[in-house]
Every structure is written in structure tokens, then in C-alpha cells.
mmCIF file with all atom_site columns, C-alpha atoms in Angstrom:
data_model
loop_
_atom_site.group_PDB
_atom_site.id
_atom_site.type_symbol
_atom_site.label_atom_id
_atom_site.label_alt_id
_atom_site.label_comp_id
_atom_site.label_asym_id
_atom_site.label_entity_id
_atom_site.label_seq_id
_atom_site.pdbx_PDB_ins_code
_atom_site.Cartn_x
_atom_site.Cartn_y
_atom_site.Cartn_z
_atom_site.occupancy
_atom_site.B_iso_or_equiv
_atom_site.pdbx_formal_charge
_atom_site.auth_seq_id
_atom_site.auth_comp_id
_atom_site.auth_asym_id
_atom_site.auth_atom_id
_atom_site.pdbx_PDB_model_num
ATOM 1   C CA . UNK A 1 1   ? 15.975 -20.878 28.590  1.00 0.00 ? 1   UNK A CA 1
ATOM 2   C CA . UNK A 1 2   ? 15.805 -21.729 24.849  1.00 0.00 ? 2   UNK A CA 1
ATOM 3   C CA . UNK A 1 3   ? 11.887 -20.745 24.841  1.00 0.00 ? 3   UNK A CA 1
ATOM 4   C CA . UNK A 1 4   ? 12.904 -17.459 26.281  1.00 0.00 ? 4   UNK A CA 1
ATOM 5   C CA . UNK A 1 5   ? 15.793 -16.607 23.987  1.00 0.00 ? 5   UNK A CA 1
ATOM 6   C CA . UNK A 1 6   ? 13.274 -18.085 21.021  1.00 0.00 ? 6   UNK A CA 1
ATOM 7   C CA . UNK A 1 7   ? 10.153 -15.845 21.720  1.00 0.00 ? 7   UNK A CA 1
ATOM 8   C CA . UNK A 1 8   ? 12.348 -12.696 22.664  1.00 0.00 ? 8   UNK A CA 1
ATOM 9   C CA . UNK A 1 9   ? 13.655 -13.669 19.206  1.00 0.00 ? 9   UNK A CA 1
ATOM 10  C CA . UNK A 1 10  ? 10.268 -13.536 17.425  1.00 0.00 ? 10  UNK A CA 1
ATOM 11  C CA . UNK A 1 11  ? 9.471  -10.558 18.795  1.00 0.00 ? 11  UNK A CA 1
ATOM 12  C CA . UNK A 1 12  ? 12.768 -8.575  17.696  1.00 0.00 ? 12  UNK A CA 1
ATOM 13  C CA . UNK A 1 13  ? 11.685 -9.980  14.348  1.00 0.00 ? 13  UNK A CA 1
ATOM 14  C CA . UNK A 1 14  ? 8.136  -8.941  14.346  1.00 0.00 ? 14  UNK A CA 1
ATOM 15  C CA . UNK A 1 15  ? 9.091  -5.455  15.446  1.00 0.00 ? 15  UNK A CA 1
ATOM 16  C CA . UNK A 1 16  ? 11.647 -4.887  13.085  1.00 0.00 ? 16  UNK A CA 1
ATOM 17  C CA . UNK A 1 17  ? 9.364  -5.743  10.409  1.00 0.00 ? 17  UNK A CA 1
ATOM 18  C CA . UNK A 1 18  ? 6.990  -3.793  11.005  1.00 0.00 ? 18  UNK A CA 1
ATOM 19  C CA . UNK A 1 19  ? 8.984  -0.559  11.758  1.00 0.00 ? 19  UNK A CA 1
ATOM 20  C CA . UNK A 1 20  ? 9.750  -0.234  7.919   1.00 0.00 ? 20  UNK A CA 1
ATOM 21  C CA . UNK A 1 21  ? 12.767 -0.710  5.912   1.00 0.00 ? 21  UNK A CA 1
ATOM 22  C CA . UNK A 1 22  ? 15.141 -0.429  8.322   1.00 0.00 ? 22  UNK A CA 1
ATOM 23  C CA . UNK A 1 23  ? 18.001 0.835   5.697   1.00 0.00 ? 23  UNK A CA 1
ATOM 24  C CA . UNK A 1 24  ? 20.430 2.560   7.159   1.00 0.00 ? 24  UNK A CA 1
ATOM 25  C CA . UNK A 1 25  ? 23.109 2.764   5.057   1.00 0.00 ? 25  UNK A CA 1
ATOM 26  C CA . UNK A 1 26  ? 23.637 2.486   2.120   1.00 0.00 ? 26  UNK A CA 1
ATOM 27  C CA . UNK A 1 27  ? 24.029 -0.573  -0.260  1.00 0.00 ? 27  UNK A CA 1
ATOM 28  C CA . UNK A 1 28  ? 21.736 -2.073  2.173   1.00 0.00 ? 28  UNK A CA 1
ATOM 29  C CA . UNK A 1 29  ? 19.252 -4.868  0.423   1.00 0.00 ? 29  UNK A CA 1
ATOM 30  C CA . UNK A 1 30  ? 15.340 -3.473  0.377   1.00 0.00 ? 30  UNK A CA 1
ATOM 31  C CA . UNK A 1 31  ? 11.989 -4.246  -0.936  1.00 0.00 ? 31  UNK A CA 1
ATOM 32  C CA . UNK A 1 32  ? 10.424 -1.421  -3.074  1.00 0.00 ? 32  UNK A CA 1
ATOM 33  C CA . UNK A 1 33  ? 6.901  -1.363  -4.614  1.00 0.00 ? 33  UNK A CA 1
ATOM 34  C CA . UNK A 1 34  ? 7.759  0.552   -7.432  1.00 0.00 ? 34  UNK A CA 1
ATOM 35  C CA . UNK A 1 35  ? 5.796  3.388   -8.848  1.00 0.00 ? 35  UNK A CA 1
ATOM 36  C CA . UNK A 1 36  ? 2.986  2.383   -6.632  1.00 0.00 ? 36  UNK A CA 1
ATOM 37  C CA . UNK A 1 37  ? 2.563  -1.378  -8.689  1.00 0.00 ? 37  UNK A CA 1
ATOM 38  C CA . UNK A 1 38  ? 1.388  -3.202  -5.705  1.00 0.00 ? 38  UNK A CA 1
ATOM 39  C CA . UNK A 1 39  ? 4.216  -5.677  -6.229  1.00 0.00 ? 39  UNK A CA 1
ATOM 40  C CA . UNK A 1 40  ? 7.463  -5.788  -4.157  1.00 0.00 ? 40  UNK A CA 1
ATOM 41  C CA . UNK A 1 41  ? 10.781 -5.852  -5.917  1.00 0.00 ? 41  UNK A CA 1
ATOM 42  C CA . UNK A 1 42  ? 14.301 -5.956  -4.917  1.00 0.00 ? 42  UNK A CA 1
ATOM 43  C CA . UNK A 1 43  ? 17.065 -3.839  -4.953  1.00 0.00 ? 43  UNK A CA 1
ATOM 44  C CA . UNK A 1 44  ? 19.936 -1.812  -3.680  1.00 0.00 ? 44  UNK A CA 1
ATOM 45  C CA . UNK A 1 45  ? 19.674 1.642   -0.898  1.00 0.00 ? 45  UNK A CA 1
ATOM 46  C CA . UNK A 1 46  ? 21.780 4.089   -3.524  1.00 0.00 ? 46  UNK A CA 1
ATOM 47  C CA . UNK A 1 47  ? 21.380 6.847   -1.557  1.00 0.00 ? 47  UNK A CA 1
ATOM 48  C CA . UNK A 1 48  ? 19.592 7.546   2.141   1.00 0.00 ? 48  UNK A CA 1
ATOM 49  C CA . UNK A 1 49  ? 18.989 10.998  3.087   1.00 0.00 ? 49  UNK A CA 1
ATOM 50  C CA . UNK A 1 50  ? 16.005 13.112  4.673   1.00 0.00 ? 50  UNK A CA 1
ATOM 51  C CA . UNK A 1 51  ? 13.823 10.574  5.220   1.00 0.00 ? 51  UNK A CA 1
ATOM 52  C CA . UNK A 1 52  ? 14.269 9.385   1.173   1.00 0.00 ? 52  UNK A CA 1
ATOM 53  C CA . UNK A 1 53  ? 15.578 6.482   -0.191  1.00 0.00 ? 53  UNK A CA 1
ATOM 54  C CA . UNK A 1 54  ? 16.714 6.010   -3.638  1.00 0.00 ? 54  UNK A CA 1
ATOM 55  C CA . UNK A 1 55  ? 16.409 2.420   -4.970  1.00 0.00 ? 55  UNK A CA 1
ATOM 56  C CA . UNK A 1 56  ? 18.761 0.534   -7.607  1.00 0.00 ? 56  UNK A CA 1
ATOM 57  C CA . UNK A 1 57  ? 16.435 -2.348  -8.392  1.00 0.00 ? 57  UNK A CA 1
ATOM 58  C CA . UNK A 1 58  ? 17.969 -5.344  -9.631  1.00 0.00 ? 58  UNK A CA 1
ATOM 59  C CA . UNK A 1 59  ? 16.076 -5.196  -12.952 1.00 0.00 ? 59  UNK A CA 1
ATOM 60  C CA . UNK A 1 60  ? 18.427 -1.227  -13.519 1.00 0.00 ? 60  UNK A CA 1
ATOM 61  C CA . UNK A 1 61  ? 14.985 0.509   -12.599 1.00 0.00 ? 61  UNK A CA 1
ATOM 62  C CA . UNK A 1 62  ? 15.682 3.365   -10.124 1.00 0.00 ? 62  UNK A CA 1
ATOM 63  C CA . UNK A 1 63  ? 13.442 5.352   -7.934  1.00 0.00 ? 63  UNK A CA 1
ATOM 64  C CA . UNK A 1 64  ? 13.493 7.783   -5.073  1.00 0.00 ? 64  UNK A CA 1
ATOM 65  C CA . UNK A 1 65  ? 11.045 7.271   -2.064  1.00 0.00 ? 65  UNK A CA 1
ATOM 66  C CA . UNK A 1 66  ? 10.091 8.194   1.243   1.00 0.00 ? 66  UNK A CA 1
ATOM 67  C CA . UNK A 1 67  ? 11.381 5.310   3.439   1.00 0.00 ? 67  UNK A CA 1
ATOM 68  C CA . UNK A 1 68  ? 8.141  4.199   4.917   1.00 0.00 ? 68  UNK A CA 1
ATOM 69  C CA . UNK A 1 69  ? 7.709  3.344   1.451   1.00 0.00 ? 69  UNK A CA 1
ATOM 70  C CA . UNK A 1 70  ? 9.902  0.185   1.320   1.00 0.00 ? 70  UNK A CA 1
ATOM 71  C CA . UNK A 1 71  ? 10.533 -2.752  3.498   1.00 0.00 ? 71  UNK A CA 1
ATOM 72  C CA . UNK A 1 72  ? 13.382 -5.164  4.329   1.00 0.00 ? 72  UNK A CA 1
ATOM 73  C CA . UNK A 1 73  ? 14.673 -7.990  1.771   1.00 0.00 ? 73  UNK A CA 1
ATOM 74  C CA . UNK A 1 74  ? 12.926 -10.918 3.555   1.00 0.00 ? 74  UNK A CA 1
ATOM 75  C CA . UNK A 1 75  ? 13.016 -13.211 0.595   1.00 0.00 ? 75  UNK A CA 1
ATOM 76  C CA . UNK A 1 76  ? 13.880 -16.603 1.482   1.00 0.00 ? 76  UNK A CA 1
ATOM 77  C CA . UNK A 1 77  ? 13.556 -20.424 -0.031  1.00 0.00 ? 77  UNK A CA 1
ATOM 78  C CA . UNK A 1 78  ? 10.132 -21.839 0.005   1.00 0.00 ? 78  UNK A CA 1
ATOM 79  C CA . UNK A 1 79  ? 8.505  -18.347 -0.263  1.00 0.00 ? 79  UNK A CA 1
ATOM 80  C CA . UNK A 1 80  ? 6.019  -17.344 -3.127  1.00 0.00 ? 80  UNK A CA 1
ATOM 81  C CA . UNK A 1 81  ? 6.850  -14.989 -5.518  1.00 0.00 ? 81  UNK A CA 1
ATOM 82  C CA . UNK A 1 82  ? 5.941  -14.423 -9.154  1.00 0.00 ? 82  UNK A CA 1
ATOM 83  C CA . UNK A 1 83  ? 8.700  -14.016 -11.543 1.00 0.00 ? 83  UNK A CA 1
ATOM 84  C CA . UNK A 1 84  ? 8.873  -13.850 -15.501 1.00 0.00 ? 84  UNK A CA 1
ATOM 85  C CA . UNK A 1 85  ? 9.049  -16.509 -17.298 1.00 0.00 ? 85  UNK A CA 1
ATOM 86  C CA . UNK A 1 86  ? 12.015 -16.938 -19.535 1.00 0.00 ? 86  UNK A CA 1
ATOM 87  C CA . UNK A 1 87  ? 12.424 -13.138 -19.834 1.00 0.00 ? 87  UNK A CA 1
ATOM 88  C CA . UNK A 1 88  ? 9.211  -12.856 -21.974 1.00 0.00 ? 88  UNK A CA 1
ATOM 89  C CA . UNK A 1 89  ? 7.004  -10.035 -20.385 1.00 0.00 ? 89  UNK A CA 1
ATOM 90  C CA . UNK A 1 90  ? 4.653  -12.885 -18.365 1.00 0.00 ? 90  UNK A CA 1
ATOM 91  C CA . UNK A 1 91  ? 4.724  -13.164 -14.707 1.00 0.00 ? 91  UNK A CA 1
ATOM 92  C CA . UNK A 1 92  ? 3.781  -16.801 -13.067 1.00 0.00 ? 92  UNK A CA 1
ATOM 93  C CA . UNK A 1 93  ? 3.440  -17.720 -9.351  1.00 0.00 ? 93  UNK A CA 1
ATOM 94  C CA . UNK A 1 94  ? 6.161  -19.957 -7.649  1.00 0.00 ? 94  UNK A CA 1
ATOM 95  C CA . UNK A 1 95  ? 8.175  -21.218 -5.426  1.00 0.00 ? 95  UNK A CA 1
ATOM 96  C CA . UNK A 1 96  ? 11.434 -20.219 -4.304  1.00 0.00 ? 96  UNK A CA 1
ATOM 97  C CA . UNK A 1 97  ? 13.438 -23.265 -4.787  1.00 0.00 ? 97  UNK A CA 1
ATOM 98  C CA . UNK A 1 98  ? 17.143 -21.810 -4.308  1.00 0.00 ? 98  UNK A CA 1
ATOM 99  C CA . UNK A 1 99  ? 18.440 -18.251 -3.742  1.00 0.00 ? 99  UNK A CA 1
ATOM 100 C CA . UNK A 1 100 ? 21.842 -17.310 -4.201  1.00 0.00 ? 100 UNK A CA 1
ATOM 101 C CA . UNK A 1 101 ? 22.730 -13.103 -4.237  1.00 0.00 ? 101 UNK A CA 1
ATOM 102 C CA . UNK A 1 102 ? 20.454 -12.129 -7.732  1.00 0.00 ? 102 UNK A CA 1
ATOM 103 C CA . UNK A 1 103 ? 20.349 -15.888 -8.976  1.00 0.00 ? 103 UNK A CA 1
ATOM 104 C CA . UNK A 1 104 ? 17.325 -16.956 -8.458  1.00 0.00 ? 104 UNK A CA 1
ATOM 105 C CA . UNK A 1 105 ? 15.756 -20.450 -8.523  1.00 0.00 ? 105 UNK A CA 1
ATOM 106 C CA . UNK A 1 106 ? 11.977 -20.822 -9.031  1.00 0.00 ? 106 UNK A CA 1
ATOM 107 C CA . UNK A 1 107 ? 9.504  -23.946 -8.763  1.00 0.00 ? 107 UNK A CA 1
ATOM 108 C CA . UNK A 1 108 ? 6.317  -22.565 -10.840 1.00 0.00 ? 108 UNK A CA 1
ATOM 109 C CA . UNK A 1 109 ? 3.099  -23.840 -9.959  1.00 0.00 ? 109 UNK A CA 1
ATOM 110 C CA . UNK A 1 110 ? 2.637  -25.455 -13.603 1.00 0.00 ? 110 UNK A CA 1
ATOM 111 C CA . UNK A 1 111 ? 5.334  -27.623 -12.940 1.00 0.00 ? 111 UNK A CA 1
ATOM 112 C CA . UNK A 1 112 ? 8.238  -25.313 -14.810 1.00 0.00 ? 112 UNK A CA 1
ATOM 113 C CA . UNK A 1 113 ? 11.357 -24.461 -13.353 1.00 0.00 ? 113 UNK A CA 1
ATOM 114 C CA . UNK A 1 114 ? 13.902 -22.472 -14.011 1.00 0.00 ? 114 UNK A CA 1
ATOM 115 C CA . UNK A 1 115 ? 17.086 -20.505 -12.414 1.00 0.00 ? 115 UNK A CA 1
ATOM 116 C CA . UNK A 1 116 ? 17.110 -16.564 -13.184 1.00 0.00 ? 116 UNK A CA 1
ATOM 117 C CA . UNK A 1 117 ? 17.737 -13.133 -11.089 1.00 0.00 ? 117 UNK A CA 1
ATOM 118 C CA . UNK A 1 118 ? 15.998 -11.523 -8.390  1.00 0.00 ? 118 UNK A CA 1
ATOM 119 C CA . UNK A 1 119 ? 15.545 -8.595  -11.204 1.00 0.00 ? 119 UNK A CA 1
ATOM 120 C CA . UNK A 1 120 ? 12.884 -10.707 -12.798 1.00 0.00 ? 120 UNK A CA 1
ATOM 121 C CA . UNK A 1 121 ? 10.975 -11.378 -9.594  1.00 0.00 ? 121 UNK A CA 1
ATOM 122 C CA . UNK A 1 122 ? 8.394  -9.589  -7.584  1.00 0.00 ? 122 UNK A CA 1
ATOM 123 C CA . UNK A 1 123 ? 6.700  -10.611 -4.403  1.00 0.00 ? 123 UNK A CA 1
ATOM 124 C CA . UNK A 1 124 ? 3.242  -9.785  -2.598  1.00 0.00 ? 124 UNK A CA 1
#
């Protein structure tokens, strides 16, 4: 029974991720790749409506897109990301070491670490 329940389970989750964001309402946690950058970032459904989404991102960016144009939160400890060291304008590539809301902890591949917010983070 527990393989069952496990692979019906996998498949819920690889269906739901693929169908898009999946916001429905808002204040609902999303992945946008903003203005097109290639790179994920996180923020907040402000406002759903038509078939557009506009996106608070935790870094106080905002932009309105179509919804097939973002995807579900799915950060989660031990996943790579690259996030800006310090604050200074330089993205490195880590290792989500702890995640708590916008605070942020990151293992970097040098060796560094340091605690920060989701706003200075972007994923693949």
C-alpha cells in the first residue's frame, strides 16, 4: 500500500509542476524569471486576473506576466541556487543550507557561508 500511495504521490507532484504556477490566489508564493533574465526569483502573487499575474519579488521588484510565465516556489534545503554575496552586485553558486520564510541560509561552493533573504537569490 505505501508504494501505491508513494508513486500516486510522485505523480500528483510531477503533474502539478509541470502545469505552471499553479497560483490561484493571491499572496500565493511563485517563481518568476523576471524581465526574461533566465534566472528564477521569488516572490509574492499581488494580483491574479485574466490569465496575468503580477509579481512582488522579494528583492521590491514588481512585474506583471502571463501565468505560464512563472512556476511554483519549490525551493527547498540542499538545492542550488546562486545568491549575492554580501549584498555587493556578485552572484555565486550554493547550497541551500537553511530556509526559513525570506531568511535564507547559503553554503557557497568556495567554502563561504552566509544567512541572507530569498530577495538576494535566484535559481536555474
Amino acid at each position: 500500500m505505501l508504494k501505491f500511495v508513494s508513486a500516486g504521490l510522485t505523480a500528483a507532484i510531477l503533474i502539478a509542476s509541470s502545469a505552471g504556477a499553479q497560483a490561484q490566489t493571491q499572496g500565493d508564493w511563485v517563481l518568476g524569471n523576471y524581465k526574461g533574465s533566465g534566472y528564477w526569483f521569488a516572490g509574492i502573487a499581488e494580483k491574479i486576473e485574466g490569465g496575468k499575474i503580477t509579481i512582488l519579488y522579494d528583492d521590491g521588484e514588481r512585474e506583471t506576466v502571463s501565468l505560464s510565465k512563472v512556476r511554483p516556489y519549490d525551493w527547498m534545503i540542499g538545492m542550488e541556487v546562486e545568491c549575492n554575496f554580501q549584498g555587493k552586485g556578485v552572484f555565486y553558486p550554493g547550497t541551500i543550507a537553511s530556509l526559513a520564510g525570506e531568511k535564507i541560509g547559503i553554503a557557497y561552493h568556495d567554502g563561504d557561508k552566509e544567512t541572507t533573504t530569498t530577495g538576494l537569490c535566484r535559481s536555474f
